[in-house]
Coordinates of C-alpha atoms and ligand atoms in Angstrom, one line a residue:
M1 CA -10.6 -70.0 2.4
S2 CA -10.2 -73.3 2.6
N3 CA -7.1 -74.4 1.7
L4 CA -5.4 -78.4 0.9
C5 CA -4.4 -79.0 3.8
E6 CA -8.1 -79.4 4.8
V7 CA -8.0 -81.6 1.8
Y8 CA -5.7 -84.6 3.2
R9 CA -8.0 -84.8 6.8
K10 CA -10.5 -86.9 4.4
T11 CA -8.3 -89.7 3.9
P12 CA -6.3 -90.8 6.1
L13 CA -2.6 -92.9 5.4
K14 CA -2.0 -96.1 7.9
P15 CA 1.9 -95.1 10.0
H16 CA 3.1 -97.8 8.0
H17 CA 2.5 -95.7 4.3
I18 CA 4.1 -92.9 6.0
I19 CA 7.2 -93.9 8.2
P20 CA 10.2 -93.8 5.7
L21 CA 12.9 -96.9 5.9
D22 CA 15.9 -96.5 8.4
F23 CA 18.3 -96.1 4.9
Q24 CA 21.1 -95.1 7.3
S25 CA 21.1 -98.4 8.8
V26 CA 20.2 -100.1 6.7
E27 CA 22.9 -102.9 4.5
S28 CA 21.2 -103.9 1.4
V29 CA 17.3 -103.9 0.0
P30 CA 15.4 -104.5 2.6
D31 CA 12.3 -107.0 0.5
S32 CA 9.5 -104.1 1.9
H33 CA 11.6 -102.6 -0.7
V34 CA 12.3 -104.9 -3.4
W35 CA 10.7 -104.5 -6.7
S36 CA 10.5 -107.2 -9.1
D37 CA 9.0 -105.8 -12.2
C38 CA 6.0 -105.2 -12.1
D39 CA 4.3 -108.5 -10.4
D40 CA 5.3 -106.4 -7.2
Y41 CA 4.4 -103.3 -8.8
N42 CA -0.1 -103.8 -9.3
P43 CA -2.1 -101.6 -8.9
T44 CA -4.5 -102.9 -11.7
E45 CA -5.8 -99.6 -12.7
I46 CA -2.0 -97.4 -12.9
L47 CA -0.4 -100.3 -15.5
N48 CA -3.5 -100.3 -16.7
S49 CA -4.4 -97.0 -17.1
H50 CA -4.2 -94.7 -20.3
L51 CA -1.0 -92.9 -19.3
W52 CA 0.9 -96.4 -18.9
P53 CA 1.1 -97.7 -22.4
E54 CA 1.0 -101.5 -22.4
S55 CA 4.8 -101.6 -23.7
H56 CA 5.7 -99.1 -21.3
K57 CA 4.9 -100.9 -17.6
F58 CA 7.2 -100.3 -15.0
R59 CA 10.4 -101.6 -15.5
I60 CA 13.5 -101.1 -13.0
Q61 CA 16.4 -99.8 -15.6
D62 CA 19.9 -101.1 -15.0
E63 CA 21.3 -97.6 -14.0
H64 CA 24.1 -98.2 -16.7
I65 CA 21.5 -97.9 -19.8
V66 CA 22.5 -95.0 -21.5
P67 CA 18.4 -94.0 -21.2
N68 CA 17.0 -92.5 -24.8
E69 CA 19.3 -88.9 -24.9
H70 CA 16.3 -88.8 -28.0
P71 CA 14.1 -86.5 -28.5
S72 CA 15.0 -84.8 -25.9
I73 CA 12.7 -82.1 -23.7
P74 CA 12.7 -77.9 -24.4
I75 CA 14.4 -75.7 -23.1
I76 CA 13.3 -72.3 -23.0
D77 CA 15.0 -69.1 -22.4
L78 CA 12.1 -66.9 -20.7
T79 CA 13.9 -63.9 -21.4
D80 CA 13.2 -64.6 -25.8
S81 CA 10.0 -62.2 -26.9
N82 CA 8.8 -65.5 -28.7
A83 CA 8.7 -67.6 -24.8
A84 CA 4.7 -67.8 -24.2
D85 CA 4.8 -69.6 -27.7
Y86 CA 7.7 -72.1 -26.6
V87 CA 5.2 -72.5 -23.3
G88 CA 2.1 -73.4 -25.1
Q89 CA 3.9 -75.7 -27.3
A90 CA 5.7 -77.6 -24.8
C91 CA 2.9 -77.9 -22.7
Q92 CA 1.5 -80.0 -25.4
T93 CA 4.2 -81.8 -26.9
W94 CA 6.0 -82.9 -23.5
G95 CA 4.0 -81.4 -21.3
I96 CA 6.7 -80.4 -19.1
F97 CA 10.1 -78.5 -20.4
H98 CA 13.1 -76.6 -19.4
V99 CA 13.9 -72.7 -18.1
T100 CA 16.6 -70.7 -18.0
N101 CA 16.9 -66.6 -17.4
H102 CA 14.2 -67.0 -15.1
G103 CA 15.6 -64.1 -13.0
L104 CA 15.8 -66.6 -9.5
P105 CA 19.5 -66.4 -7.4
L106 CA 21.7 -69.1 -8.1
G107 CA 22.2 -68.7 -4.1
L108 CA 18.3 -69.0 -3.3
F109 CA 19.1 -72.8 -4.8
E110 CA 22.3 -73.6 -3.0
D111 CA 20.1 -71.9 0.6
V112 CA 17.2 -74.4 0.4
E113 CA 19.3 -77.6 -0.8
S114 CA 21.6 -77.1 2.1
E115 CA 19.2 -77.2 4.7
A116 CA 16.9 -79.6 2.7
R117 CA 20.1 -81.8 3.2
R118 CA 20.3 -80.6 6.6
L119 CA 17.4 -81.7 7.4
F120 CA 17.5 -85.2 5.9
S121 CA 20.8 -86.0 7.6
L122 CA 19.4 -86.2 10.6
P123 CA 19.0 -89.4 12.6
S124 CA 15.8 -91.1 11.4
Q125 CA 14.6 -91.1 15.3
Q126 CA 15.3 -86.8 14.7
K127 CA 12.9 -86.5 11.4
M128 CA 10.5 -88.9 13.1
K129 CA 9.6 -86.0 15.5
A130 CA 8.2 -83.9 12.4
L131 CA 6.6 -87.0 11.4
R132 CA 3.4 -86.3 9.2
S133 CA 0.1 -87.0 11.2
P134 CA -1.8 -89.4 9.5
G135 CA -4.4 -87.3 8.4
G136 CA -2.4 -83.8 8.3
A137 CA -0.3 -83.0 4.5
T138 CA 2.6 -81.5 6.3
G139 CA 6.0 -82.9 8.3
Y140 CA 8.0 -85.5 7.5
G141 CA 7.1 -89.0 5.3
S142 CA 7.3 -91.5 2.8
A143 CA 5.0 -90.1 -0.5
R144 CA 1.5 -90.0 -0.1
M145 CA 0.8 -92.2 -3.2
A146 CA 2.9 -95.2 -1.1
P147 CA -1.0 -97.3 0.1
F148 CA -2.1 -97.5 -3.5
F149 CA 2.1 -99.8 -3.6
S150 CA 2.5 -103.4 -2.0
K151 CA 6.0 -102.2 -2.2
S152 CA 7.8 -99.4 -0.2
M153 CA 10.2 -96.6 -2.2
W154 CA 13.4 -95.7 -2.2
H155 CA 12.4 -91.9 -1.1
E156 CA 11.8 -89.7 2.3
G157 CA 10.1 -86.0 1.5
F158 CA 9.2 -83.1 3.2
T159 CA 6.3 -80.5 2.9
I160 CA 5.6 -77.6 3.3
M161 CA 2.1 -75.5 3.2
G162 CA 2.8 -71.9 4.5
S163 CA 4.9 -71.9 7.4
S164 CA 7.4 -74.7 8.5
V165 CA 7.5 -73.4 11.6
D166 CA 5.8 -76.1 13.9
H167 CA 8.0 -78.4 12.8
A168 CA 10.8 -77.1 11.6
R169 CA 10.7 -75.7 15.4
V170 CA 10.0 -79.9 17.4
L171 CA 13.7 -80.6 14.5
W172 CA 16.2 -77.9 16.0
P173 CA 15.0 -76.2 18.8
N174 CA 18.3 -73.8 19.6
D175 CA 18.2 -73.6 15.8
Y176 CA 14.9 -73.3 13.4
K177 CA 15.2 -70.4 12.2
R178 CA 17.2 -70.5 8.8
F179 CA 15.5 -73.1 7.8
C180 CA 12.0 -71.5 7.8
E181 CA 14.1 -68.4 6.5
V182 CA 15.2 -70.7 3.2
M183 CA 11.7 -72.4 2.9
D184 CA 10.0 -68.6 2.8
E185 CA 11.7 -67.1 0.7
Y186 CA 12.2 -69.5 -1.6
Q187 CA 7.8 -70.3 -1.9
K188 CA 7.9 -66.3 -2.1
Q189 CA 10.3 -66.0 -5.0
M190 CA 8.3 -69.6 -6.7
K191 CA 4.9 -68.9 -6.6
A192 CA 6.1 -65.1 -8.8
L193 CA 7.6 -67.7 -11.6
A194 CA 4.2 -70.0 -11.5
H195 CA 2.3 -66.3 -11.9
K196 CA 4.8 -65.6 -14.9
L197 CA 4.7 -69.0 -16.6
F198 CA 0.9 -68.9 -15.8
L199 CA 0.6 -65.6 -17.9
M200 CA 2.4 -67.5 -20.9
I201 CA 0.4 -70.0 -21.1
L202 CA -2.8 -68.2 -20.6
K203 CA -1.6 -65.8 -23.6
S204 CA -0.4 -69.0 -25.9
M205 CA -4.0 -70.8 -25.3
G206 CA -4.9 -67.4 -27.1
L207 CA -7.4 -65.2 -24.5
S208 CA -8.8 -62.2 -24.0
E209 CA -7.3 -59.2 -21.4
E210 CA -11.1 -60.3 -20.0
E211 CA -10.7 -63.8 -19.6
Q212 CA -7.1 -63.6 -18.9
N213 CA -7.3 -60.5 -16.0
W214 CA -9.9 -63.3 -14.5
A215 CA -7.7 -66.7 -14.6
L216 CA -4.6 -64.4 -13.3
M217 CA -7.3 -63.3 -10.2
V218 CA -8.0 -67.2 -9.4
Q219 CA -4.0 -67.9 -9.7
S220 CA -3.3 -64.1 -7.2
N221 CA -4.8 -66.6 -4.6
E222 CA -2.6 -69.8 -5.2
S223 CA -2.5 -72.5 -3.1
N224 CA 1.2 -74.0 -3.6
A225 CA 3.1 -77.0 -1.7
L226 CA 6.7 -77.5 -0.8
Q227 CA 7.7 -81.3 -1.7
L228 CA 11.4 -81.4 -0.2
N229 CA 12.7 -85.5 -1.7
S230 CA 15.5 -87.5 -0.6
Y231 CA 16.9 -90.1 -2.3
P232 CA 19.3 -92.0 -0.8
P233 CA 22.1 -94.0 -1.8
C234 CA 20.9 -96.6 -2.3
P235 CA 23.0 -100.5 -2.0
D236 CA 21.4 -101.9 -5.2
P237 CA 18.8 -99.0 -7.6
T238 CA 18.0 -101.9 -10.0
R239 CA 15.6 -103.1 -7.5
T240 CA 13.9 -100.9 -6.3
V241 CA 12.7 -97.1 -7.0
G242 CA 13.1 -93.7 -5.5
L243 CA 9.0 -92.7 -6.8
A244 CA 6.9 -94.5 -8.7
P245 CA 5.2 -93.6 -12.2
H246 CA 3.2 -91.0 -11.0
T247 CA 1.6 -87.1 -12.0
D248 CA 1.7 -84.1 -10.3
S249 CA -2.0 -83.0 -9.8
L250 CA -1.8 -79.3 -9.1
L251 CA -2.1 -76.8 -12.2
L252 CA 2.1 -77.3 -12.6
T253 CA 5.2 -78.4 -10.5
I254 CA 9.1 -76.4 -10.8
L255 CA 11.3 -78.9 -10.1
H256 CA 14.8 -77.9 -8.9
Q257 CA 16.7 -80.2 -8.9
S258 CA 20.1 -81.1 -8.5
D259 CA 24.0 -82.2 -8.8
S260 CA 22.2 -85.7 -9.9
D261 CA 19.7 -87.2 -12.4
G262 CA 17.2 -88.7 -11.4
L263 CA 13.5 -88.2 -13.6
E264 CA 12.0 -89.8 -16.0
V265 CA 9.1 -88.9 -18.6
L266 CA 7.0 -91.1 -20.7
Q267 CA 6.9 -90.0 -23.8
D268 CA 4.3 -91.5 -26.6
G269 CA 6.6 -94.0 -28.8
A270 CA 9.8 -92.8 -26.4
G271 CA 9.2 -95.3 -23.4
W272 CA 10.8 -93.3 -20.3
V273 CA 13.4 -90.6 -21.0
R274 CA 15.7 -89.1 -19.0
V275 CA 15.4 -84.7 -18.1
H276 CA 19.0 -84.4 -18.0
R277 CA 19.5 -81.1 -15.8
A278 CA 20.0 -77.8 -18.4
P279 CA 22.6 -75.8 -15.6
G280 CA 20.9 -73.1 -14.1
S281 CA 17.5 -74.1 -14.9
L282 CA 14.2 -75.2 -13.8
T283 CA 11.8 -77.9 -15.1
I284 CA 8.3 -77.0 -14.9
N285 CA 6.0 -79.8 -15.4
V286 CA 2.0 -80.0 -16.5
G287 CA 0.2 -81.1 -13.8
D288 CA -3.6 -83.0 -14.1
L289 CA -6.0 -79.4 -12.9
M290 CA -4.4 -77.8 -16.1
H291 CA -4.6 -80.5 -18.0
V292 CA -8.4 -80.7 -17.1
F293 CA -8.0 -76.2 -17.3
S294 CA -6.6 -76.7 -21.4
N295 CA -9.7 -79.5 -21.3
G296 CA -6.8 -81.9 -22.4
K297 CA -4.5 -79.7 -24.6
F298 CA -1.5 -79.9 -22.7
K299 CA -0.1 -83.2 -21.1
S300 CA 0.0 -83.9 -17.5
V301 CA 3.2 -86.0 -17.5
C302 CA 3.4 -89.3 -16.2
H303 CA 7.2 -89.5 -14.6
R304 CA 9.3 -91.1 -12.5
A305 CA 12.7 -91.2 -10.1
V306 CA 15.3 -93.2 -10.1
V307 CA 18.0 -93.4 -7.7
K308 CA 22.0 -94.2 -7.3
R309 CA 24.7 -95.9 -5.6
T310 CA 27.0 -93.4 -4.1
H311 CA 24.6 -90.3 -4.6
H312 CA 22.3 -89.3 -2.2
R313 CA 19.6 -87.1 -4.7
V314 CA 18.0 -83.8 -3.5
S315 CA 14.6 -82.5 -5.5
I316 CA 12.7 -79.5 -4.5
A317 CA 9.1 -79.9 -5.5
Y318 CA 7.1 -76.9 -5.8
F319 CA 3.6 -77.9 -6.5
S320 CA 1.3 -75.3 -7.8
G321 CA -2.5 -74.7 -7.0
L322 CA -5.8 -73.2 -6.5
P323 CA -8.1 -73.0 -3.1
A324 CA -9.4 -76.6 -2.2
D325 CA -12.7 -74.6 -2.7
S326 CA -12.0 -72.9 -6.3
V327 CA -14.0 -75.1 -9.0
V328 CA -10.9 -75.8 -12.4
G329 CA -13.3 -76.9 -15.4
P330 CA -12.2 -76.6 -19.2
L331 CA -11.9 -72.6 -20.7
S332 CA -14.7 -73.1 -22.8
K333 CA -12.6 -71.8 -25.7
L334 CA -11.6 -75.0 -26.4
G335 CA -14.4 -76.6 -27.4
P336 CA -16.7 -78.9 -25.7
P337 CA -16.0 -80.2 -22.6
R338 CA -13.5 -82.8 -22.5
Y339 CA -14.0 -82.6 -18.5
R340 CA -16.5 -81.7 -16.1
A341 CA -15.7 -79.1 -13.9
L342 CA -15.5 -79.8 -10.6
T343 CA -13.4 -77.9 -7.3
V344 CA -9.8 -79.0 -6.4
E345 CA -11.0 -80.4 -3.6
E346 CA -13.1 -82.6 -5.0
Y347 CA -10.3 -83.5 -6.9
L348 CA -7.9 -84.1 -4.6
G349 CA -10.1 -86.2 -3.0
M350 CA -10.6 -88.3 -5.7
K351 CA -7.0 -88.3 -6.1
A352 CA -6.2 -89.7 -2.8
Q353 CA -9.5 -93.2 -3.7
H354 CA -7.7 -93.4 -7.4
L355 CA -4.7 -92.6 -8.0
D356 CA -4.0 -92.1 -11.8
R357 CA -8.1 -92.9 -12.4
A358 CA -9.1 -89.6 -10.9
L359 CA -8.6 -87.5 -14.5
S360 CA -11.0 -90.0 -16.4
L361 CA -13.5 -90.4 -13.7
I362 CA -14.2 -87.7 -14.6
R363 CA -13.9 -87.3 -18.4
I364 CA -16.9 -86.5 -20.4
Ligands
LIG401 O1 12.5 -86.0 -7.7 C1 12.0 -85.9 -8.8 O2 13.2 -85.6 -9.8 C2 10.7 -85.9 -8.3 C3 9.9 -85.2 -7.6 C4 8.5 -85.4 -8.4 O3 7.9 -86.1 -9.0 C5 6.9 -84.5 -7.1 O4 7.9 -84.7 -6.2 O5 6.4 -85.3 -7.2
LIG402 FE1 6.0 -85.7 -9.4

């Protein structure tokens, strides 16, 4: 069974697109990280894409401007008897929602966040020992979309697919077990939650039991990735970005935001809307493959992350996908197909080459 790691071997990155800044050593934002409005942010495909209406081209927001509070992202109680319908509606209208009563113990989030902070607070030269290789998928490094931009992001990440033991052993030769145990347990719990959410989505689509079983069988082979994101305190948050606008590639993303907001989503008519954390909740967003599977009904939401002056923000994103060789196409009961069917591997390859233009390239 081919997995997601193999996809990235075909699109190796240059070292300067992998190595993050040594954030602990800088006192001001270096020119390499200054995003002066649209001009430096000039991947024309992205700016001209259907996902970015002219009026919402990237603008670096002053951290003191209160973002648009209305309308607000739906909060769904997963124990509500109508939860599946609400999830379906939220996927269509927003492409993002919070879930409460998800059944996961709070201690799990404390543990995963504390291990993520332990990792990112290591000296830069130590973290570099676990650097992602040019054709690799896992380890320490900048966001994979870095090559599409002339400027770098105020961000460092650590990607895990399956076991984290090889990298953890390098980082903490005598003390790596705890990190691995926490990451394993977190992935296990997220997998179960992704399955539950997928089931709700299938129900909301009105699929027959047979169709649901088929889809669940495919999804039970889920291929996933866990992404630890770190946004160190920034001397001038108004001049740089944490993560540039993007959509997530796989089916669903389950995001745990630490104790500070920073995620923003682009909504038609409302512009960039700050995604405030709801206590104890997780944030779920639709990815490109779910958009394709739903025949364009569910929104693969465009989002970005901003940074803070004094706060070191950490977020944990679990990307739920399918094995690289599985074929994804629009469900036939959702009308004439708007996208052509393709393997996950082919789609990720297109995304690695074209970023947000990938979806429009498979549109029928
Ligand atoms: O840190 C966040 O709030 C967003 C993270 C994200 O978009 C990602 O990892 O793809
Ligand atoms: Fe994302």
